mmCIF file of C-alpha atoms in Angstrom:
data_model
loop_
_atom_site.group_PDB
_atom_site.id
_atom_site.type_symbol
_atom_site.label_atom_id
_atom_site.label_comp_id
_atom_site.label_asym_id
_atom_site.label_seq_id
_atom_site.Cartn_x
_atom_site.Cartn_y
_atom_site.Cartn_z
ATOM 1 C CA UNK A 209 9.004 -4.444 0.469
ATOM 2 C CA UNK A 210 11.792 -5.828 2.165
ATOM 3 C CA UNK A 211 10.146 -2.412 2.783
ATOM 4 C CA UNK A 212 7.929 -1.744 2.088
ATOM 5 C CA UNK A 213 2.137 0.588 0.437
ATOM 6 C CA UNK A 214 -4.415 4.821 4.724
ATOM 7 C CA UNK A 215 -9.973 10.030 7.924
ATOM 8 C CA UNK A 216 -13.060 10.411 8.603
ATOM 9 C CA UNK A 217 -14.043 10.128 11.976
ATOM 10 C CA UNK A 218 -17.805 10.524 11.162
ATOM 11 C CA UNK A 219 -20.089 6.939 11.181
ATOM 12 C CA UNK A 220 -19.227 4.953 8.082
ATOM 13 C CA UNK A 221 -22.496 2.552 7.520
ATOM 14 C CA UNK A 222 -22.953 -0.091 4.971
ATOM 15 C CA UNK A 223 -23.790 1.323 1.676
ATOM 16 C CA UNK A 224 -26.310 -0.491 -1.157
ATOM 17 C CA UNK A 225 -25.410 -3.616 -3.198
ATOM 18 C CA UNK A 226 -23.184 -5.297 -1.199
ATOM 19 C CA UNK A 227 -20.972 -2.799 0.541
ATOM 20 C CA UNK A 228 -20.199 -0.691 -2.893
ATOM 21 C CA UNK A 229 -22.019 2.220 -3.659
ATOM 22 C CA UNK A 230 -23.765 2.837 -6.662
ATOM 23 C CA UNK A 231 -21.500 4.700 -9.905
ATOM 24 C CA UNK A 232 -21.769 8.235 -9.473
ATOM 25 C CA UNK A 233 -22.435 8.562 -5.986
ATOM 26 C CA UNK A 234 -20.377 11.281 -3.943
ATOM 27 C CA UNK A 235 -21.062 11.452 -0.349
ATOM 28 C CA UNK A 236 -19.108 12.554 2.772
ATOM 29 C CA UNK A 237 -19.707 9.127 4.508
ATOM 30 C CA UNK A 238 -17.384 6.292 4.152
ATOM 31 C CA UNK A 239 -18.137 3.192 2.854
ATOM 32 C CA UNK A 240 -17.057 0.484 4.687
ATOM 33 C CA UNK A 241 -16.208 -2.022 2.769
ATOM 34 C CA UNK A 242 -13.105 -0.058 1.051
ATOM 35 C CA UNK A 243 -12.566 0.983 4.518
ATOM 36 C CA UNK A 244 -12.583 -3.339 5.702
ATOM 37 C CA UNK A 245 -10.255 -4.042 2.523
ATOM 38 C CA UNK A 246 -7.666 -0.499 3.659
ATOM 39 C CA UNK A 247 -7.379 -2.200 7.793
ATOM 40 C CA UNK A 248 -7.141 -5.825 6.391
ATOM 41 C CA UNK A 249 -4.277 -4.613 3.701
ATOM 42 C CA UNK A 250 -2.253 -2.514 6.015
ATOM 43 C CA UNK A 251 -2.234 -5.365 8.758
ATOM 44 C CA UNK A 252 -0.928 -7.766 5.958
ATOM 45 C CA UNK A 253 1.715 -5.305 5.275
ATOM 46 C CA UNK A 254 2.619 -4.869 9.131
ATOM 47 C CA UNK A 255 2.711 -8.823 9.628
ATOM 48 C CA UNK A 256 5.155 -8.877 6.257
ATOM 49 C CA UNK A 257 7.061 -6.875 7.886
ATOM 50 C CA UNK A 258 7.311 -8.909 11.102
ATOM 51 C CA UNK A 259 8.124 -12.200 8.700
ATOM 52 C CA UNK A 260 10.978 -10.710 7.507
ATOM 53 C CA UNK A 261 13.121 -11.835 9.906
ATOM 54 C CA UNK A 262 12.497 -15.174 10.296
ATOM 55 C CA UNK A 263 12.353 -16.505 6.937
ATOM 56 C CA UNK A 264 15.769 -18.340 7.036
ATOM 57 C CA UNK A 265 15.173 -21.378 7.736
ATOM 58 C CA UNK A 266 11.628 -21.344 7.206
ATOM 59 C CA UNK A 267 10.288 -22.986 3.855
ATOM 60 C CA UNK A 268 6.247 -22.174 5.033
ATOM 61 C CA UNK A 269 7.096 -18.894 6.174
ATOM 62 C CA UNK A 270 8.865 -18.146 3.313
ATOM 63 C CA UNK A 271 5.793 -19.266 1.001
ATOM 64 C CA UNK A 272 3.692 -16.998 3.395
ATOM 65 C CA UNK A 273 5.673 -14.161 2.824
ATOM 66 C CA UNK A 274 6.043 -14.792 -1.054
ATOM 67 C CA UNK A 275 1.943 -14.989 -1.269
ATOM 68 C CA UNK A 276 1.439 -12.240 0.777
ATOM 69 C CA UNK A 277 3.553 -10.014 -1.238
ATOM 70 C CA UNK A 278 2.550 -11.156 -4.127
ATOM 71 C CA UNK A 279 -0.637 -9.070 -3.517
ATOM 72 C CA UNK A 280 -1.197 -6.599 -0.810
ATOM 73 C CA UNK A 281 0.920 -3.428 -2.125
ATOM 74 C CA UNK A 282 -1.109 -3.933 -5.424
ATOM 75 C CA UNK A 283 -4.384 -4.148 -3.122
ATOM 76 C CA UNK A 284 -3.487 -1.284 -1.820
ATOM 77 C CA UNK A 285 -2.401 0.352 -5.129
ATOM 78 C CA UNK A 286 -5.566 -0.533 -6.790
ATOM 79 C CA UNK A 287 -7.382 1.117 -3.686
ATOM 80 C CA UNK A 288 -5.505 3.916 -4.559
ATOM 81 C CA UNK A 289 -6.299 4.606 -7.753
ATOM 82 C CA UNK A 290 -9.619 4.135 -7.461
ATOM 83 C CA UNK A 291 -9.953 6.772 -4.919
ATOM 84 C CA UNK A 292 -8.068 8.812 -7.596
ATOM 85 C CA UNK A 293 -10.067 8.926 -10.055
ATOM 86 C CA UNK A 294 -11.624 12.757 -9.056
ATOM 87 C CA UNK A 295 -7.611 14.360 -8.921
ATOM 88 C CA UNK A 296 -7.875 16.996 -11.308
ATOM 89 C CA UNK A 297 -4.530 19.020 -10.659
ATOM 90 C CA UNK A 298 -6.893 21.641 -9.078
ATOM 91 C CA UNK A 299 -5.744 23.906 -6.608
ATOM 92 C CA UNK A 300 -7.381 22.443 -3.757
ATOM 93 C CA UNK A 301 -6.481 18.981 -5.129
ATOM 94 C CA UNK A 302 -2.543 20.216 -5.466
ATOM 95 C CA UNK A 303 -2.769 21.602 -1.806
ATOM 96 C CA UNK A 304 -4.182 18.281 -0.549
ATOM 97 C CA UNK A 305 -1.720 16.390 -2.446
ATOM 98 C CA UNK A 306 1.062 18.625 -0.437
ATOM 99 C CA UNK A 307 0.309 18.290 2.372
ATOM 100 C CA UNK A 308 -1.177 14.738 2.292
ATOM 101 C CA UNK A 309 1.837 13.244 0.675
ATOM 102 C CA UNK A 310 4.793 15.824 0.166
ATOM 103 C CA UNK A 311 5.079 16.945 3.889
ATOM 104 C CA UNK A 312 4.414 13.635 5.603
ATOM 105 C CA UNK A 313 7.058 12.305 3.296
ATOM 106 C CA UNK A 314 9.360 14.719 4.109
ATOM 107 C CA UNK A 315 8.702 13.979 8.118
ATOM 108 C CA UNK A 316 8.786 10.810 7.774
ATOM 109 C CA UNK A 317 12.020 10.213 5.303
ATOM 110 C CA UNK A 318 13.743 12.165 7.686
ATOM 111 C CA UNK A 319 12.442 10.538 10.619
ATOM 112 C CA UNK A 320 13.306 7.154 9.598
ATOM 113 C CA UNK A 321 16.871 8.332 8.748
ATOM 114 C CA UNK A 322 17.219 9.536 12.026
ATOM 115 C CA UNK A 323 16.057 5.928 13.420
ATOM 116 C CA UNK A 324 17.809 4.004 11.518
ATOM 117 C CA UNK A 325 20.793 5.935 12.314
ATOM 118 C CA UNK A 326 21.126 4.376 15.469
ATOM 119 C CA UNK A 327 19.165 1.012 15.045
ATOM 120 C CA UNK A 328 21.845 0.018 12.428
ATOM 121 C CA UNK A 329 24.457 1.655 13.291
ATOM 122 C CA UNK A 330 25.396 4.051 10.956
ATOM 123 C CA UNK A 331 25.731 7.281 12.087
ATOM 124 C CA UNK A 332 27.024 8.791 8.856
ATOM 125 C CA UNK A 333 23.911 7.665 7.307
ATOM 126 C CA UNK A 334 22.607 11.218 5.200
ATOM 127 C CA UNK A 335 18.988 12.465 4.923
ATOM 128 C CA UNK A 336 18.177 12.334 1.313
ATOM 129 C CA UNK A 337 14.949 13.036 0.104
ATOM 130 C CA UNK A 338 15.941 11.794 -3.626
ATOM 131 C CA UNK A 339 16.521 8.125 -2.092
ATOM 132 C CA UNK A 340 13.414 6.863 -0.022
ATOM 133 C CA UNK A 341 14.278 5.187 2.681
ATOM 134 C CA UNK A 342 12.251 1.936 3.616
ATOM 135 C CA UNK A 343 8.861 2.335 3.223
ATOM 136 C CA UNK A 344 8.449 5.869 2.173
ATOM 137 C CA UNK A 345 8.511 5.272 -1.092
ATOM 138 C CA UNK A 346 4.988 4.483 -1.427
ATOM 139 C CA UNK A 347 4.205 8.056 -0.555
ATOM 140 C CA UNK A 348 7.125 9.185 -3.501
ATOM 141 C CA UNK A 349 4.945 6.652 -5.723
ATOM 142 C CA UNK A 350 1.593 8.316 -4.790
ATOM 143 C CA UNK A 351 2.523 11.691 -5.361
ATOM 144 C CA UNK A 352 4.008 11.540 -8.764
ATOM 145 C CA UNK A 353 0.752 8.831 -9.803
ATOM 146 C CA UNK A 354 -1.860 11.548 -8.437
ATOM 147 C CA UNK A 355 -0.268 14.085 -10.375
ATOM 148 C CA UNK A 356 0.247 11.693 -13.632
ATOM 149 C CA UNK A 357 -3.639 11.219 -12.787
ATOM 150 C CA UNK A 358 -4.924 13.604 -15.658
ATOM 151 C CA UNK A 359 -3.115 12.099 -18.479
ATOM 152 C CA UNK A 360 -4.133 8.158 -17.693
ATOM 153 C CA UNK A 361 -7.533 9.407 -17.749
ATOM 154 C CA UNK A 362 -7.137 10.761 -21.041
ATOM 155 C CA UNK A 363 -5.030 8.246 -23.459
ATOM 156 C CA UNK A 364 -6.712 5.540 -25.161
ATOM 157 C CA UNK A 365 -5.366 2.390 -23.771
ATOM 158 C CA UNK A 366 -4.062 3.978 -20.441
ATOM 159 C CA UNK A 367 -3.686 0.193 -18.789
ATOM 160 C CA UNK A 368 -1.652 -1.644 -21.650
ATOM 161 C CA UNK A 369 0.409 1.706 -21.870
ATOM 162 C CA UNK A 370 0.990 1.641 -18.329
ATOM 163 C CA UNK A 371 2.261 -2.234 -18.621
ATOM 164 C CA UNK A 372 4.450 -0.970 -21.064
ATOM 165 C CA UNK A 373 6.153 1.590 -19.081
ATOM 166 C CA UNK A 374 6.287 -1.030 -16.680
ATOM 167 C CA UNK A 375 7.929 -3.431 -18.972
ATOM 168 C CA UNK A 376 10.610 -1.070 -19.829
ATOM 169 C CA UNK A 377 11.704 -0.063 -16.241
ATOM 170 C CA UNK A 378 12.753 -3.416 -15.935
ATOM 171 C CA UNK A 379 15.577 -3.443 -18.923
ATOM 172 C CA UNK A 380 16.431 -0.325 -17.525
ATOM 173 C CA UNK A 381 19.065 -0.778 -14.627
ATOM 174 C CA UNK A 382 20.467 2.888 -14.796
ATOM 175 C CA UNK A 383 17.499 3.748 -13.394
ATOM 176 C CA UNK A 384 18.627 3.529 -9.677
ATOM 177 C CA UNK A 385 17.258 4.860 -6.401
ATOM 178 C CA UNK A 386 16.562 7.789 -7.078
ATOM 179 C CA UNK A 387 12.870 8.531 -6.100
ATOM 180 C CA UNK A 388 12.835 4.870 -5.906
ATOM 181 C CA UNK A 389 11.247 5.245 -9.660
ATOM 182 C CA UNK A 390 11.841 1.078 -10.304
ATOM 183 C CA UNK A 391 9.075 0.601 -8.053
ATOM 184 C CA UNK A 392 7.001 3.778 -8.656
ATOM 185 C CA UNK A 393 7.195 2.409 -12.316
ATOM 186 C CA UNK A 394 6.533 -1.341 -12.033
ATOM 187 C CA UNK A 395 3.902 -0.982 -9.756
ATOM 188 C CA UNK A 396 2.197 1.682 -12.284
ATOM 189 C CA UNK A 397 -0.368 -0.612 -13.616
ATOM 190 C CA UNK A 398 -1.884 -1.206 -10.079
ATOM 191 C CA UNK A 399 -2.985 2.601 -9.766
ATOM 192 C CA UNK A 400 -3.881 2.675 -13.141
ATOM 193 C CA UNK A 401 -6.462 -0.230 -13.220
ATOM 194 C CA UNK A 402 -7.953 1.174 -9.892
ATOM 195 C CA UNK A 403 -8.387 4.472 -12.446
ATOM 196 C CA UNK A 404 -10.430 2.380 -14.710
ATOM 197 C CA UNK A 405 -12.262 0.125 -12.259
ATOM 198 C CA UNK A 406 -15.868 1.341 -11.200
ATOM 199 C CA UNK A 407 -18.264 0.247 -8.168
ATOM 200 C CA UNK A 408 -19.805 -2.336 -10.390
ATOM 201 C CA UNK A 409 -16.326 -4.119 -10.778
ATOM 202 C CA UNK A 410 -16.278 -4.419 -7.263
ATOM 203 C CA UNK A 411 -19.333 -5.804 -7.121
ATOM 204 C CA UNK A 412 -18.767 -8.579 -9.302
ATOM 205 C CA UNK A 413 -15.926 -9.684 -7.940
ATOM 206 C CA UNK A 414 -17.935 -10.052 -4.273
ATOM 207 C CA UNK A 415 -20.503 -12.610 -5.913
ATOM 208 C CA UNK A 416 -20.566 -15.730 -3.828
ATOM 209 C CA UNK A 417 -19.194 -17.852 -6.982
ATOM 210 C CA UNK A 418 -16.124 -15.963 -6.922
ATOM 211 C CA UNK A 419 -15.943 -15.657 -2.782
ATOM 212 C CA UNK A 420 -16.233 -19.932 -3.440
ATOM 213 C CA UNK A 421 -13.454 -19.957 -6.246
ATOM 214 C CA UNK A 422 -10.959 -17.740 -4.241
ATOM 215 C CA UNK A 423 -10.777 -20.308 -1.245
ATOM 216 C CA UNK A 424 -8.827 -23.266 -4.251
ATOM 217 C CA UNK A 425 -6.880 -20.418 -5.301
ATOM 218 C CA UNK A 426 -5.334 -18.893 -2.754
ATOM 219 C CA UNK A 427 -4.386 -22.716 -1.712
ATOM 220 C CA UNK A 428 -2.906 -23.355 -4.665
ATOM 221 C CA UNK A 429 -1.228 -19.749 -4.784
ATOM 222 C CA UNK A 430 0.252 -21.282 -1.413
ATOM 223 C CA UNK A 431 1.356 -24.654 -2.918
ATOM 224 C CA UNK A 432 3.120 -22.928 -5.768
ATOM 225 C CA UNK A 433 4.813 -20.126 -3.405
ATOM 226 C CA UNK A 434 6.321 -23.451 -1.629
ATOM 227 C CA UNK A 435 7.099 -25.312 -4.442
ATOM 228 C CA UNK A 436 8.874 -22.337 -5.812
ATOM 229 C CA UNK A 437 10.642 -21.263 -2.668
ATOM 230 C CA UNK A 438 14.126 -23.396 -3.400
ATOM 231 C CA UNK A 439 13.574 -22.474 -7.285
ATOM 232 C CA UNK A 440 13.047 -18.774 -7.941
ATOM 233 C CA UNK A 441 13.571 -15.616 -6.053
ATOM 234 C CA UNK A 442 10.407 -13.917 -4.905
ATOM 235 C CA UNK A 443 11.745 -10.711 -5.275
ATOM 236 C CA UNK A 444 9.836 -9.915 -8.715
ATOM 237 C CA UNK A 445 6.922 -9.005 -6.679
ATOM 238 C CA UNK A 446 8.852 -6.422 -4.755
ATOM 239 C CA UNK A 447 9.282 -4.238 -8.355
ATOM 240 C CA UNK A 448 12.636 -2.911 -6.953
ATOM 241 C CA UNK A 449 15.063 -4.261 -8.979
ATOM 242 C CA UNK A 450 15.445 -4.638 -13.021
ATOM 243 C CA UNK A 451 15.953 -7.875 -14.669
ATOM 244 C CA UNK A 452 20.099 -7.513 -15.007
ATOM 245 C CA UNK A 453 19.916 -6.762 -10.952
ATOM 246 C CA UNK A 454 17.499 -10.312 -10.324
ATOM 247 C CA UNK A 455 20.177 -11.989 -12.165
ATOM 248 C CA UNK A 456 18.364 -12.678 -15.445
ATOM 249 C CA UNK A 457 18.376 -11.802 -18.882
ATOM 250 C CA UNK A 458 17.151 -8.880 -20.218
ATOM 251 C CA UNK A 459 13.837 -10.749 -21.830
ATOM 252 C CA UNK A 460 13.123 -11.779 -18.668
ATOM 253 C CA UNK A 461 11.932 -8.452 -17.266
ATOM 254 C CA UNK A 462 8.920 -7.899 -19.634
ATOM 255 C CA UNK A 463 7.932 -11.529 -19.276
ATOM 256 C CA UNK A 464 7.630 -11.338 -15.630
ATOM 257 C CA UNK A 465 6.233 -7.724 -15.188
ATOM 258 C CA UNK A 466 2.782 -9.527 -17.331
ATOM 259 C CA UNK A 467 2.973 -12.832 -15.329
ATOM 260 C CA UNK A 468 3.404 -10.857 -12.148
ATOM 261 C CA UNK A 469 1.023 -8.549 -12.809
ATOM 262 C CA UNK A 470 -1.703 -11.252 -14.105
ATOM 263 C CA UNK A 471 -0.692 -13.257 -10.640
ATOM 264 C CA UNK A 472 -0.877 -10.387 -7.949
ATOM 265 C CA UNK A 473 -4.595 -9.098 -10.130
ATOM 266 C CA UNK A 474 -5.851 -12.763 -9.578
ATOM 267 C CA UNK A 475 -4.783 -12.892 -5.589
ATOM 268 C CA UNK A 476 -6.147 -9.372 -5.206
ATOM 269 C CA UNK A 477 -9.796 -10.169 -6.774
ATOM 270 C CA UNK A 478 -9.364 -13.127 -4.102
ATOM 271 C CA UNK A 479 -8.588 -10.515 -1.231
ATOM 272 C CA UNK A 480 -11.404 -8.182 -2.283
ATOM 273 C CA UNK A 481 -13.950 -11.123 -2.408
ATOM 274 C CA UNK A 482 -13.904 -11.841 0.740
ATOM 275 C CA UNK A 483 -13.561 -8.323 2.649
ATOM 276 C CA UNK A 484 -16.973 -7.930 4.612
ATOM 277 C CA UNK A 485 -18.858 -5.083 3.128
ATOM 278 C CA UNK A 486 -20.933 -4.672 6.101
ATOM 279 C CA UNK A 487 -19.927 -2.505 9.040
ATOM 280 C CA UNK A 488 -17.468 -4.833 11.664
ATOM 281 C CA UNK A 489 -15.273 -3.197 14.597
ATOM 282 C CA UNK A 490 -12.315 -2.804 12.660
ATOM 283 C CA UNK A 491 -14.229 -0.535 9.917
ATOM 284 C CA UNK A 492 -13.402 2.452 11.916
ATOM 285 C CA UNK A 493 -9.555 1.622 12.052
ATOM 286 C CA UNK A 494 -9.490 2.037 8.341
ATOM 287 C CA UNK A 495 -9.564 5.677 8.269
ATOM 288 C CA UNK A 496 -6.534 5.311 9.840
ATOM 289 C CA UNK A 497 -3.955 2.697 8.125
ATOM 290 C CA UNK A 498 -2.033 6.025 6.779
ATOM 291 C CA UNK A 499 -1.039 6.229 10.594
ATOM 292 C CA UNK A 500 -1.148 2.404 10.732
ATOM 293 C CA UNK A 501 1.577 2.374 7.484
ATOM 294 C CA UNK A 502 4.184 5.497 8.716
ATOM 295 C CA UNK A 503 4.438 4.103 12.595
ATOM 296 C CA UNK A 504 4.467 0.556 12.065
ATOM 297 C CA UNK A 505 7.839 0.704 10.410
ATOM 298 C CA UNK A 506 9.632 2.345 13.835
ATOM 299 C CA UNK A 507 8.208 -1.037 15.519
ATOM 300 C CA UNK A 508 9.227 -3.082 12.888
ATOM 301 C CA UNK A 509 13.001 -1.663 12.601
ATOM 302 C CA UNK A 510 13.459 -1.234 16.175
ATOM 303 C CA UNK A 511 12.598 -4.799 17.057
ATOM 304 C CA UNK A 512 15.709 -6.090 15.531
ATOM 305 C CA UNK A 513 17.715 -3.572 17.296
ATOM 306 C CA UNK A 514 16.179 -4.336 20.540
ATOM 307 C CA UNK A 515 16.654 -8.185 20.209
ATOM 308 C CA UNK A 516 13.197 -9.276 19.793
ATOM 309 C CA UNK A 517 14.208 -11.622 17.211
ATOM 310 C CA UNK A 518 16.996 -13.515 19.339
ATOM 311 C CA UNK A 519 15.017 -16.152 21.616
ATOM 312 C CA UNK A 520 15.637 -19.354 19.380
ATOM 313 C CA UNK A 521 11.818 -20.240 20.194
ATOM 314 C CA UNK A 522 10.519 -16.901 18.073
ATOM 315 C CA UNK A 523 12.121 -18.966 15.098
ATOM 316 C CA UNK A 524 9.449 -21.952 15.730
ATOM 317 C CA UNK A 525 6.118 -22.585 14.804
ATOM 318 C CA UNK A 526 4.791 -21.008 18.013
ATOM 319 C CA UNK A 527 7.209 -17.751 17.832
ATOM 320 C CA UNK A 528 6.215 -17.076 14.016
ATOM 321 C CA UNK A 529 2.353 -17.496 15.536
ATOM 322 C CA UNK A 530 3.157 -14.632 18.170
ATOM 323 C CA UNK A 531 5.024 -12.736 15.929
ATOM 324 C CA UNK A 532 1.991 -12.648 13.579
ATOM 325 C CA UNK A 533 -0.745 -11.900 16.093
ATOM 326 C CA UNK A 534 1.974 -9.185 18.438
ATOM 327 C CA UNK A 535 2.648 -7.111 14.642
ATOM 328 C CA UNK A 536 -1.320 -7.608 13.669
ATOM 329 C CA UNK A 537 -2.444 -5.858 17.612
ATOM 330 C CA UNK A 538 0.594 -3.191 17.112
ATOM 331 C CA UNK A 539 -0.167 -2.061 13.487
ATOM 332 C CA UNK A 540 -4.071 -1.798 14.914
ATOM 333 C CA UNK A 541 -3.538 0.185 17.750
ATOM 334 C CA UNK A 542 -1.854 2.509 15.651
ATOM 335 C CA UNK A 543 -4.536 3.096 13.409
ATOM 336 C CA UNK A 544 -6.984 3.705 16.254
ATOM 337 C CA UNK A 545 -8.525 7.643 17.056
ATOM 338 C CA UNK A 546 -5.852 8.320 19.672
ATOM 339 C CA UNK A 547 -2.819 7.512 18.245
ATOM 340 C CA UNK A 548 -4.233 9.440 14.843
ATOM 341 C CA UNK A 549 -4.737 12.298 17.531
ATOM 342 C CA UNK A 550 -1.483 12.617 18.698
ATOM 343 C CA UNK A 551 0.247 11.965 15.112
ATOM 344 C CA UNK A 552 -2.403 14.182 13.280
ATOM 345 C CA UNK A 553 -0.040 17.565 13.195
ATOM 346 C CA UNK A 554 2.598 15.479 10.785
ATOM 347 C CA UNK A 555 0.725 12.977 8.776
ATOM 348 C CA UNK A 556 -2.433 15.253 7.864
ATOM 349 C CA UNK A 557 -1.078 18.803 8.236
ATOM 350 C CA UNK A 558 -3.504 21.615 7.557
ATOM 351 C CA UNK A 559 -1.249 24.085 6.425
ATOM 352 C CA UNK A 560 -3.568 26.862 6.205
ATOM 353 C CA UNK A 561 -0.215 29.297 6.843
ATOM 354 C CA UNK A 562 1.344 28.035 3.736
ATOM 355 C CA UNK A 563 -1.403 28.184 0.606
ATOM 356 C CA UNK A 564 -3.215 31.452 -0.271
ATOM 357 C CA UNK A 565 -6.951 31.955 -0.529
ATOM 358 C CA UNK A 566 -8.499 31.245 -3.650
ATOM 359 C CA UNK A 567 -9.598 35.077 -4.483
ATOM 360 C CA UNK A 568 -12.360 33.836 -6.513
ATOM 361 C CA UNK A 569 -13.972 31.855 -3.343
ATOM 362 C CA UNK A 570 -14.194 28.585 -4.994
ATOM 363 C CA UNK A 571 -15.640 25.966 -3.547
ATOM 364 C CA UNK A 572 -13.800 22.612 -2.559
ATOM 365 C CA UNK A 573 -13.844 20.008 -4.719
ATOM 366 C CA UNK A 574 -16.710 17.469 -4.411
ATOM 367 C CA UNK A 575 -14.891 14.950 -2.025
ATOM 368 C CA UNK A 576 -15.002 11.233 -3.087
ATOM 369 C CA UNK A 577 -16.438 8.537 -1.705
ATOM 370 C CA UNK A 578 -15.155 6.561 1.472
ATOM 371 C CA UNK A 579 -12.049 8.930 2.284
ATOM 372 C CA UNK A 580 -12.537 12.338 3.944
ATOM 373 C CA UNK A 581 -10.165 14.301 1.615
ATOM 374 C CA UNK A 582 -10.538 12.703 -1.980
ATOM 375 C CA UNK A 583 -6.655 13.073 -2.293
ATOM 376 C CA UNK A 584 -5.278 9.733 0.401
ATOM 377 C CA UNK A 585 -6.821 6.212 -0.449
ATOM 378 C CA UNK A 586 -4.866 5.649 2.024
ATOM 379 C CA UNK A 587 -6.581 7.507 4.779
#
């Protein structure tokens, strides 16, 4: 992102085999590992966020950064679609979808326009729904996946169809902002695998081999971030821009959307592996990472504004280390009960004044496991 991808309150416990539970199961209570993996993603994205600013200059940090986002919006993606695996386009569903996604993007997009309005000057800046501004665009990208939903589950190959698609948006540079559809397209494949992954595929990758082979992996994700850094832009993991706007040919897109992709899936099995499936004191905070995601950004803009950045020692060793730890405490507090409290009436609306009563009394859809409304993997 230079942007840049969240409720149940009731007691999320440990679930069999290792954190996942078993295929099939549908329960009300949350499991906590998906719950670990949702807090531990969102505070990656909050500390990218923080980075941004002090990566001129900064070789390690810019490594960091490259790594980083080389895998935790697809974490979160995957997450995603896995939790999306129930959406039917069923009235309830549709209704959740509203007013899970729809309103709080509407809030929030015109919220952050209003910020930024003063935080960078511009004044004149106009609210446009069409062109997400900052991080919003993951909830653009969520809404028109969800509803896409019912056809991946139904075409043959839905994952090498999806890279496809994906393949495409980058030779496509008339695209353009609107919707932000480069990204909701290139990232496409994420939410789709997470539509074909099951509990068991979690489990495997949460053997102790692969927990062991992650460890080498990640370092020497790290070396080649750093060895890359005066080389190549790091911007292909972003999946904002085509291949003409990177600067490369044309070829170049398709090429990189399938060595991106097979990079960021490799980084992301090493994330998963070692998320704790057992029940740890930030379990709880992941029903809340949808607050976590939409606040973080006010922080994370207004810091600039406010000069947080300007003390030459923040640009040092120790200043990148406070950075990290003062965006990892923020984007944690606002996850926490109070703060979702408070926030609750714009980022989970109920609504009930705006959708009509299903005459034929049906009941809600079975909810799925580990979120509290089946339609936010987020929440």
């Amino acid at each position: 992102m230079s942007q840049q991808q969240i409720t149940a309150e009731a007691p999320a416990r440990a679930l069999p085999e290792r954190g996942v539970s078993p295929p099939g199961a549908r329960t009300q209570e949350r499991d906590s590992y998906f719950d670990n993996a949702k807090y531990l993603a969102i505070v990656l994205v909050a500390v990218g966020h923080a980075w941004e600013p002090l990566r001129d200059g900064s070789r390690t940090l810019t490594a960091l950064y490259t790594l980083v986002y080389a895998f935790h919006m697809p974490a979160f993606i995957v997450v995603s679609g896995y939790f999306s695996r129930s959406f039917d386009a069923s009235p309830g569903r549709i209704r959740r979808l509203v007013t899970g996604v729809a309103v709080p993007y509407i809030v929030f997009e015109t919220a952050y326009t209003l910020f930024t309005r003063w935080t960078d000057q511009e004044p004149d800046r106009p609210i446009s729904l069409l062109d997400p501004l900052y991080l919003t665009w993951f909830l653009v990208a969520l809404f028109v996946w969800r509803l896409t939903t019912p056809i991946w589950q139904r075409v043959r190959r839905p994952l090498p169809l999806a890279l496809v698609v994906a393949a495409l948006a980058t030779l496509s540079p008339s695209i353009g902002n609107d919707l932000d559809l480069q990204r909701v397209l290139q990232f496409l494949p994420y939410f789709v695998l997470g539509l074909c992954l099951r509990p068991e595929h979690f489990r495997l990758v949460r053997r102790w081999r692969v927990r062991l082979l992650a460890v080498p992996v990640f370092a020497a994700a790290l070396a080649v971030a750093y060895w890359t850094v005066p080389r190549m832009t790091g911007s292909w993991f972003f999946h904002r821009d085509s291949a003409a706007e990177l600067g490369a040919p044309a070829w170049y897109g398709p090429l990189m959307t399938l060595a991106s992709f097979g990079c960021s899936l490799v980084l992301v099995a090493c994330f998963l592996a070692w998320v704790p499936g057992r029940r740890t004191w930030f379990t709880a905070l992941g029903a809340g990472t949808l607050y976590g995601y939409l606040l973080h950004g006010f922080v994370a803009q207004g810091s600039k504004f406010w000069g947080w950045y300007s003390p030459e020692w923040i640009h040092r060793p120790l200043g990148e280390i406070t950075v990290t730890v003062a965006a990892a405490a923020i984007v944690t507090v606002l996850c926490t009960p109070p703060v979702r409290r408070i926030f609750r009436f714009v980022v989970e609306p109920t609504m009930e004044w705006a959708f009509r009563r299903d005459p034929r009394g049906a009941p809600e859809p079975a909810r799925e496991l580990g979120t509290r409304t089946g339609a936010r993997a987020l929440s």
